[in-house]
PDB file of C-alpha atoms in Angstrom:
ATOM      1  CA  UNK Y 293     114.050  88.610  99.142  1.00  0.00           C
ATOM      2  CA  UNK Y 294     110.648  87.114  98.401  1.00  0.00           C
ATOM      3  CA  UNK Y 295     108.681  89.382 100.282  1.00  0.00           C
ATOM      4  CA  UNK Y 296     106.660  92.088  98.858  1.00  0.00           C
ATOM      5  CA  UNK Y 297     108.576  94.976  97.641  1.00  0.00           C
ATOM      6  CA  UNK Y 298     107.645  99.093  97.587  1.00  0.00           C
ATOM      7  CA  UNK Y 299     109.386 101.744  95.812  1.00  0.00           C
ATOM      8  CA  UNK Y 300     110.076 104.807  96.637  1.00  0.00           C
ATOM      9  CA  UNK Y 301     109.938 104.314 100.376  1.00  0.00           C
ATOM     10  CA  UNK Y 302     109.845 108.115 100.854  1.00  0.00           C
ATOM     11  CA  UNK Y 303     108.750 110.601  98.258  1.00  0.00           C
ATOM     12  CA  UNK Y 304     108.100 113.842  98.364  1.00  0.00           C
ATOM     13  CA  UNK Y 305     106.145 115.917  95.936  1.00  0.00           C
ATOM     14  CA  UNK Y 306     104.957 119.923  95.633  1.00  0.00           C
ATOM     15  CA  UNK Y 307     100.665 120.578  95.243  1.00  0.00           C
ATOM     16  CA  UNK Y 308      99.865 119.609  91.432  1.00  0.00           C
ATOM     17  CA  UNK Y 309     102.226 117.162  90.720  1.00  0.00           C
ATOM     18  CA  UNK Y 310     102.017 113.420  90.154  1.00  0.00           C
ATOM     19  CA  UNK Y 311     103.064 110.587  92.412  1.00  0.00           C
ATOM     20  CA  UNK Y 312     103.678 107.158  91.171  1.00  0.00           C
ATOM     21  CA  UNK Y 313     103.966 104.401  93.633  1.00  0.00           C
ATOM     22  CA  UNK Y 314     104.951 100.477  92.967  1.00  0.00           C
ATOM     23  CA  UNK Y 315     104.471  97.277  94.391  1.00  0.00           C
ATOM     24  CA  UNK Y 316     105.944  94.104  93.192  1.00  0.00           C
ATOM     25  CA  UNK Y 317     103.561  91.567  94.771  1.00  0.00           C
ATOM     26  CA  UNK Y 318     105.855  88.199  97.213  1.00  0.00           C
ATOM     27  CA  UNK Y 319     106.230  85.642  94.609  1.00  0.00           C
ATOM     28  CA  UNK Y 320     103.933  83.240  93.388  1.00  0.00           C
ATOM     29  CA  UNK Y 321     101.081  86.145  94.068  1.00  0.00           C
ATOM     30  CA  UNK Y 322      98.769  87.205  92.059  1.00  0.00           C
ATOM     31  CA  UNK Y 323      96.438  89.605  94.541  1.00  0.00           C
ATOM     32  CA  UNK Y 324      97.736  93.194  95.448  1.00  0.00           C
ATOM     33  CA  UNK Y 325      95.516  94.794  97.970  1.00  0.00           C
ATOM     34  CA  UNK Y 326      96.712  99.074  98.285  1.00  0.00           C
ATOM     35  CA  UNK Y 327      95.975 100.437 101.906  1.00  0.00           C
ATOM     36  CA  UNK Y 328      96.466 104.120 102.711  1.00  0.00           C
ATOM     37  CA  UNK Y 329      97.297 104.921 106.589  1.00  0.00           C
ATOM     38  CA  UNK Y 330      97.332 108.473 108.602  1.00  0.00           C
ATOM     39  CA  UNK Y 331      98.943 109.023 111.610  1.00  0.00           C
ATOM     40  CA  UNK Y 332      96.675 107.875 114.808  1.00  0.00           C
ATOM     41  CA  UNK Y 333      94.453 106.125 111.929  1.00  0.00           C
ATOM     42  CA  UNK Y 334      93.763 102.579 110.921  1.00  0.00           C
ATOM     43  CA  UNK Y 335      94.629 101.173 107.893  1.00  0.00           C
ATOM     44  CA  UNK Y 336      92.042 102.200 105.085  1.00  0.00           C
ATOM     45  CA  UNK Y 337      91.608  99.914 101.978  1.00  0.00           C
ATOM     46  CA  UNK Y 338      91.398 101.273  98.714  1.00  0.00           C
ATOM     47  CA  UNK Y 339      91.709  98.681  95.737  1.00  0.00           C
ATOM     48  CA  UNK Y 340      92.211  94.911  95.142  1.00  0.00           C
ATOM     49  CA  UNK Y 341      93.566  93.828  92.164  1.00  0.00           C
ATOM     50  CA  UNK Y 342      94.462  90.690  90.064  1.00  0.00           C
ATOM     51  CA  UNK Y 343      96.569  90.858  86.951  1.00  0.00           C
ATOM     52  CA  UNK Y 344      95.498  93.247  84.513  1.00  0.00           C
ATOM     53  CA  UNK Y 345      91.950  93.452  86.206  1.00  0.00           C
ATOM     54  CA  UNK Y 346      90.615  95.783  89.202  1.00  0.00           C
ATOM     55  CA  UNK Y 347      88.269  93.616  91.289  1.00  0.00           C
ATOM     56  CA  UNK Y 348      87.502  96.344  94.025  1.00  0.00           C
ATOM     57  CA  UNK Y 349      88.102 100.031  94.069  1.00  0.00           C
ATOM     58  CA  UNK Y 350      85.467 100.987  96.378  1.00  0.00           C
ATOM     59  CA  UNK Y 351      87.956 102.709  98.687  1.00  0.00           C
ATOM     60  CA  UNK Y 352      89.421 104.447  96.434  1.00  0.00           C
ATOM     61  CA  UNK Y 353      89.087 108.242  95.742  1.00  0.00           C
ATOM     62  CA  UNK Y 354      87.009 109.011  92.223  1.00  0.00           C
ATOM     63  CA  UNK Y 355      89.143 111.464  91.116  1.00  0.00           C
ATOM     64  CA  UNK Y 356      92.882 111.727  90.787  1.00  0.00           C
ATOM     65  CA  UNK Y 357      93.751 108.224  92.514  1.00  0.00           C
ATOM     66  CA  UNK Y 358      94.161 104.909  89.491  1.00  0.00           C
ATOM     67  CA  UNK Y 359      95.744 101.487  89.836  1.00  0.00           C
ATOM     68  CA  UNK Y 360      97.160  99.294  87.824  1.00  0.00           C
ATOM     69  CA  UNK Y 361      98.443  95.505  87.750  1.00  0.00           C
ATOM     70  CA  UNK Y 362      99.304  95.018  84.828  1.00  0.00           C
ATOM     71  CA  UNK Y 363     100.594  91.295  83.185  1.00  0.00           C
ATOM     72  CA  UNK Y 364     104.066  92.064  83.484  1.00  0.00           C
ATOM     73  CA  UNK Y 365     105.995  94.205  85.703  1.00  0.00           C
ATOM     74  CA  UNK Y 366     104.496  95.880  89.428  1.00  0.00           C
ATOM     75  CA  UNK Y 367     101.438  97.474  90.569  1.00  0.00           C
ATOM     76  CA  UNK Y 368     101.339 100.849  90.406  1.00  0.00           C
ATOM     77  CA  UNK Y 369      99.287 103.538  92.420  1.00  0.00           C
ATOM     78  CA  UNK Y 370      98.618 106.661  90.591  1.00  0.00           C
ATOM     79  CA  UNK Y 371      98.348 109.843  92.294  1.00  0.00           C
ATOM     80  CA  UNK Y 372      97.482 112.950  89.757  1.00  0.00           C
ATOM     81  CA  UNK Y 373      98.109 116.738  90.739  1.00  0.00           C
ATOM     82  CA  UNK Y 374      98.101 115.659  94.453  1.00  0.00           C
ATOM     83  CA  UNK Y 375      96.912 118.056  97.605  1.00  0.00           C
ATOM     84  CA  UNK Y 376      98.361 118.203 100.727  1.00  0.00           C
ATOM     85  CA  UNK Y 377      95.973 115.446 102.117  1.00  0.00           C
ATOM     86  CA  UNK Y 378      97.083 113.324 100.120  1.00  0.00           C
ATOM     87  CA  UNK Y 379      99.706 112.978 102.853  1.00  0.00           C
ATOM     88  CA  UNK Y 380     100.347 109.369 104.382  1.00  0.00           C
ATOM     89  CA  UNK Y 381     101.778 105.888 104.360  1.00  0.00           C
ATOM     90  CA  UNK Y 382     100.364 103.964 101.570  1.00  0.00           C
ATOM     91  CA  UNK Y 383     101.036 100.115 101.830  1.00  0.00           C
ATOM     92  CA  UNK Y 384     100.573  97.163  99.121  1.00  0.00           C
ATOM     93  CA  UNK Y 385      99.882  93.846 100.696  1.00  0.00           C
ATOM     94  CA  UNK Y 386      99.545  90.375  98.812  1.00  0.00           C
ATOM     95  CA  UNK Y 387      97.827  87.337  98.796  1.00  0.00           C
ATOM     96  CA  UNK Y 388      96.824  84.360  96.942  1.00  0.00           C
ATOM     97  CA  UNK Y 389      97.909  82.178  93.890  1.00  0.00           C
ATOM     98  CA  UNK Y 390      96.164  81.329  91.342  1.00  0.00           C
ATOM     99  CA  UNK Y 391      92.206  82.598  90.693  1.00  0.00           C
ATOM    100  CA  UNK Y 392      91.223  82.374  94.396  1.00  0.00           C
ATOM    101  CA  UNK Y 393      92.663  84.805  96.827  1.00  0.00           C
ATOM    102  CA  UNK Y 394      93.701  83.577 100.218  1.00  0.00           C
ATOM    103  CA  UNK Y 395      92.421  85.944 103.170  1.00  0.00           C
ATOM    104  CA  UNK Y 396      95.978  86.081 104.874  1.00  0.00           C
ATOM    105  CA  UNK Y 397      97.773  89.389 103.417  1.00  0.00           C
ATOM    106  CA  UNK Y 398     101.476  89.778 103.325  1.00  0.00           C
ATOM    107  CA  UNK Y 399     102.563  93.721 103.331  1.00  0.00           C
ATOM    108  CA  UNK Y 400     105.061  95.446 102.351  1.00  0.00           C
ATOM    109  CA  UNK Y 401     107.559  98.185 104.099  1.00  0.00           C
ATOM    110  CA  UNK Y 402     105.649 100.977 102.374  1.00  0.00           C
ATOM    111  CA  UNK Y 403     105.714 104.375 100.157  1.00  0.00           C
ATOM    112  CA  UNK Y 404     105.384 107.655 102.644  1.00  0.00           C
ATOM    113  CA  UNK Y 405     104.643 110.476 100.880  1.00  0.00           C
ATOM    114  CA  UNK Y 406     104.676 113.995 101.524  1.00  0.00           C
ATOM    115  CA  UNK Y 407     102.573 116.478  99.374  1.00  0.00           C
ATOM    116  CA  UNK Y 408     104.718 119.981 100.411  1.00  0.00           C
TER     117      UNK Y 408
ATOM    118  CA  UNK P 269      78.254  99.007 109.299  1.00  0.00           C
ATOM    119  CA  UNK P 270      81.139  96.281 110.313  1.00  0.00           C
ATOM    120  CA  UNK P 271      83.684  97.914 112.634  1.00  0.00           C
ATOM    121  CA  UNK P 272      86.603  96.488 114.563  1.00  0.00           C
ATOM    122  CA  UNK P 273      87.481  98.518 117.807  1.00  0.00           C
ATOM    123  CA  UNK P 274      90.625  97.703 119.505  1.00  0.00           C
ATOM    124  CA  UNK P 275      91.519  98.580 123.305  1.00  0.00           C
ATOM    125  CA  UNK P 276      93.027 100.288 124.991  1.00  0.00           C
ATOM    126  CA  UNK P 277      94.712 102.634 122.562  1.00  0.00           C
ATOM    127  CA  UNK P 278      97.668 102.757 123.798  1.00  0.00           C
ATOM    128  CA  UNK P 279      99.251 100.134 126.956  1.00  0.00           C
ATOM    129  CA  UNK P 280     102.702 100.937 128.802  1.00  0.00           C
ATOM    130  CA  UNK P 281     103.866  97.604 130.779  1.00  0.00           C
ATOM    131  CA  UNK P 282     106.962  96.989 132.990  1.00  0.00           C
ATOM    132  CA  UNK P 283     109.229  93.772 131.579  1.00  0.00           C
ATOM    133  CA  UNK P 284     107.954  90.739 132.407  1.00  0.00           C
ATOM    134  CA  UNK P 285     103.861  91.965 133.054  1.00  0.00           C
ATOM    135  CA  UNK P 286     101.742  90.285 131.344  1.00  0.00           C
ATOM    136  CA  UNK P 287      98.588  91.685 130.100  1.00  0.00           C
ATOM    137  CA  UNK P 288      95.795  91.235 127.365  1.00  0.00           C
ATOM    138  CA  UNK P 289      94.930  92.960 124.188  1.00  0.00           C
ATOM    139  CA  UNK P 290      91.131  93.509 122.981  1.00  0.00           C
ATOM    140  CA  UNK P 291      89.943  93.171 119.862  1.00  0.00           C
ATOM    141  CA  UNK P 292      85.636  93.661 119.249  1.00  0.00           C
ATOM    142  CA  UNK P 293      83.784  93.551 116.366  1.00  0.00           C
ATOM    143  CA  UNK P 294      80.894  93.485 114.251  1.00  0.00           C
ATOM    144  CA  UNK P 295      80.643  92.198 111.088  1.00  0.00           C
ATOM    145  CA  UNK P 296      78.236  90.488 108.978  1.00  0.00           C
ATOM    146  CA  UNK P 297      79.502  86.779 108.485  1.00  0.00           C
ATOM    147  CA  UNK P 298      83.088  86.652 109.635  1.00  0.00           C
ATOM    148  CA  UNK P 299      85.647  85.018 107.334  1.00  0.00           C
ATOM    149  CA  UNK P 300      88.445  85.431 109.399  1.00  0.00           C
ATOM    150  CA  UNK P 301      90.437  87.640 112.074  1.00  0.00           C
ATOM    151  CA  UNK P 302      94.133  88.386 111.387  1.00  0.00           C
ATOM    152  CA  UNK P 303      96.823  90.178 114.001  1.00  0.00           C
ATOM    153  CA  UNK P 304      99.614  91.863 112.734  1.00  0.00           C
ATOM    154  CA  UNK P 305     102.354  93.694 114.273  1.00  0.00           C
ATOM    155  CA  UNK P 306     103.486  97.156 113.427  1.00  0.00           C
ATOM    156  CA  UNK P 307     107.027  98.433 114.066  1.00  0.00           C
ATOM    157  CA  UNK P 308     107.277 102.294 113.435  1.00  0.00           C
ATOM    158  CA  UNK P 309     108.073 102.990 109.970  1.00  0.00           C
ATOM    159  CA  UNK P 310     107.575  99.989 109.097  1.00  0.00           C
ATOM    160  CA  UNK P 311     104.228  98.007 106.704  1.00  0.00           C
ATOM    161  CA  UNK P 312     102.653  95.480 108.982  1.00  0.00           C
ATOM    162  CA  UNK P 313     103.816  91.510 109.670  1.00  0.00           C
ATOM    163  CA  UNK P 314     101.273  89.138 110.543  1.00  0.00           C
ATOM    164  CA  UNK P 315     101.028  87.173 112.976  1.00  0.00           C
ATOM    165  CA  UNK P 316      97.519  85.149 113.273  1.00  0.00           C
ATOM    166  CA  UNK P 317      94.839  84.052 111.247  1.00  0.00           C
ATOM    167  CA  UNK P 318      91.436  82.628 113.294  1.00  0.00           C
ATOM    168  CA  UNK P 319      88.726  81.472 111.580  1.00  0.00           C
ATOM    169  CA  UNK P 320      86.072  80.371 114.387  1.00  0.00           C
ATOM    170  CA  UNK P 321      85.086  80.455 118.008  1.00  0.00           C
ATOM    171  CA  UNK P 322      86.839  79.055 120.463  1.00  0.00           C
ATOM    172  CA  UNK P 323      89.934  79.014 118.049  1.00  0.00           C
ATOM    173  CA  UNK P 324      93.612  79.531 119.712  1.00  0.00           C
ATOM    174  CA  UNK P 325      97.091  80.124 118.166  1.00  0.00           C
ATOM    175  CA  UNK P 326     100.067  80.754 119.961  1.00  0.00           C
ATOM    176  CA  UNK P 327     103.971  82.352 118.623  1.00  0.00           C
ATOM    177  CA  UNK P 328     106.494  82.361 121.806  1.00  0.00           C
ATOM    178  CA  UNK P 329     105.137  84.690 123.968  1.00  0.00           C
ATOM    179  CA  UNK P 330     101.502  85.741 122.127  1.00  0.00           C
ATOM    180  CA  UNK P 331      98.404  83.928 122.099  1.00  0.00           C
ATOM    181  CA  UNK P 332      95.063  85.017 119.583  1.00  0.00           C
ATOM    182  CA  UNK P 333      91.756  83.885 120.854  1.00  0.00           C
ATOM    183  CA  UNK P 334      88.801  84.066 119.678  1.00  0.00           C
ATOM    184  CA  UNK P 335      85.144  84.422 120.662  1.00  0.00           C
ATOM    185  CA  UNK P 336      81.932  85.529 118.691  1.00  0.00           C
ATOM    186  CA  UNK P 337      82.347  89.120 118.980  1.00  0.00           C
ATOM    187  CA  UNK P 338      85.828  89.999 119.954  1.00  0.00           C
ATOM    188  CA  UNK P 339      89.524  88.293 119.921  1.00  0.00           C
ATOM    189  CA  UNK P 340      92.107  88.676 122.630  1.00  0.00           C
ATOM    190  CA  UNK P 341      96.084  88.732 122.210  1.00  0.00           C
ATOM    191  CA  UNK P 342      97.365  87.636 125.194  1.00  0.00           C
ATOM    192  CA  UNK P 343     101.151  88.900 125.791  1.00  0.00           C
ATOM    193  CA  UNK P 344     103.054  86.462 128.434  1.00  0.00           C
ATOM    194  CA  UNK P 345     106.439  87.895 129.949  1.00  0.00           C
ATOM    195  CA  UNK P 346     106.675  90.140 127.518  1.00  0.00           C
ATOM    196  CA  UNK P 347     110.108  92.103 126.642  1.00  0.00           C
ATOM    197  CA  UNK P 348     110.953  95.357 124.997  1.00  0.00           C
ATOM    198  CA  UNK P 349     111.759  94.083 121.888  1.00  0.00           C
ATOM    199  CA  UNK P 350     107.806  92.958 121.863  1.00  0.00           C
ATOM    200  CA  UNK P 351     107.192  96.977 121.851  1.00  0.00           C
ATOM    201  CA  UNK P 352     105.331  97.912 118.826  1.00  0.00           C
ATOM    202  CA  UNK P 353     101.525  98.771 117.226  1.00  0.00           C
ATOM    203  CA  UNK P 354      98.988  95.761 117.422  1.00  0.00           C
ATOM    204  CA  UNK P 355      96.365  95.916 114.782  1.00  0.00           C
ATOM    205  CA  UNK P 356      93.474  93.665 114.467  1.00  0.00           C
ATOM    206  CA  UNK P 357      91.388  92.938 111.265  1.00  0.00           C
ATOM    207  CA  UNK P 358      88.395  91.363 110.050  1.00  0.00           C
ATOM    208  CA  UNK P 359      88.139  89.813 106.913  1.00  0.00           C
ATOM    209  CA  UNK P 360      83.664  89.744 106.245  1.00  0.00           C
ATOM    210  CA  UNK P 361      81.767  87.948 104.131  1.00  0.00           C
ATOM    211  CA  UNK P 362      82.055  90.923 101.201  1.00  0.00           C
ATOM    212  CA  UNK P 363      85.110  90.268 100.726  1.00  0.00           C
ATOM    213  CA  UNK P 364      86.544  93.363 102.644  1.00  0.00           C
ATOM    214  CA  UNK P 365      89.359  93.407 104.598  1.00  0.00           C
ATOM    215  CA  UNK P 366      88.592  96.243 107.886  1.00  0.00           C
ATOM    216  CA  UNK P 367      91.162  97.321 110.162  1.00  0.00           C
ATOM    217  CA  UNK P 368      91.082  98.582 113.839  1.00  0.00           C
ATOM    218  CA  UNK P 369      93.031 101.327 114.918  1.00  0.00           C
ATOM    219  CA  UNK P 370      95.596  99.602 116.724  1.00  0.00           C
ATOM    220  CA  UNK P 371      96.774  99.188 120.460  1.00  0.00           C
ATOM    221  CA  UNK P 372     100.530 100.749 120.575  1.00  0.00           C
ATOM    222  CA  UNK P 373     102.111  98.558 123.299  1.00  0.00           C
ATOM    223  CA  UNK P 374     105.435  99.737 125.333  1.00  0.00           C
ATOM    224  CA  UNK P 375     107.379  97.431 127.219  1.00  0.00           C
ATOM    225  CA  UNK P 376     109.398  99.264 129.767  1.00  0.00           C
ATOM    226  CA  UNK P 377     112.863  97.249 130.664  1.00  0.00           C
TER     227      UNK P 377
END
């Protein structure tokens, strides 16, 4: 399967603990793009990064949310002592080879989590 | 701000009708529009890239257009198993990628 790959699909987590979700990028990628989408709502970027380097976090939250993509091994979304909003589908897409990212993103199936 | 703004929200067509999606937008220097398709549960799977005015693409029975402020996916014959969530996005000259909302289609057999 070359496509872009998200684990857990599901997770579930009580108020105050610490999610961890990955994305292994399609291959031959090198840009990993993490979206976060509520029920009704669009999808709402919060950071692009290339290997081992954060190029855009500007939708991310400042506190509690970090992301990683690091030179070997997935991307990883950090969630610390999470809060019931922190409810949602959060999606990885991909793009790109090389330096230059290509606008078309691939995406993957997904991580929903549930904050109880 | 750039905003996309897709309508209607939500479309309900018998087998075979077509119809027409809308996409609008504003955004400062457009680098491209992309359509994906959303089945429930599932992340997103794109469909078209369009770059320019004027611009077509076509993928059995859908067809992206494009003008200078909004993009239309035209659905021909359509059949249930073209029932899902429609989302439009614009990709702007910052680099960011902004989503619509989405048009959640239903094709009635």
């Amino acid at each position: 399967n070359a496509g872009v790959m998200q684990n857990p699909r599901h997770l579930v987590r009580r108020r105050g603990q610490e999610a961890r979700l990955r994305c292994s990028p399609m291959k031959g990628h090198s840009h990993v793009y993490w979206y976060r989408q509520l029920p009704e709502e669009g999808l709402k970027f919060m950071v692009y990064l290339q290997k081992e380097n954060i190029i855009d976090e500007s939708g991310m939250p400042k506190e509690r949310f970090s992301a990683e993509f690091p030179k070997e091994g997935p991307s990883i979304l950090r969630i610390q002592q999470v809060v019931r909003g922190d409810s949602a589908a959060y999606f990885c897409a991909s793009s790109g080879t090389g330096d230059s990212p290509q606008e078309t993103q691939y995406f993957g199936p997904g991580t929903r989590l549930l904050v109880l | 701000e750039d905003q996309v703004t897709q309508s209607p929200e939500a479309l309900r067509l018998q087998e075979g009708e077509s119809s027409s999606l809308n996409c609008s937008y504003t955004v400062s220097g457009l680098r491209g529009l992309f359509w994906y398709r959303q089945d429930p549960g599932k992340g997103p799977e794109f469909l078209f890239t369009l770059y320019s005015a004027g611009e077509e693409k076509e993928k059995e029975r859908l067809k992206a257009t494009l003008t200078k402020k909004e993009s239309f996916l035209h659905i021909t014959a359509p059949k249930p198993e073209d029932s899902a969530t429609y989302l439009c996005a614009v990709h702007n000259r910052d680099d960011k990628i902004i989503f619509g909302k989405g048009t959640r289609l239903h094709i009635l057999p």
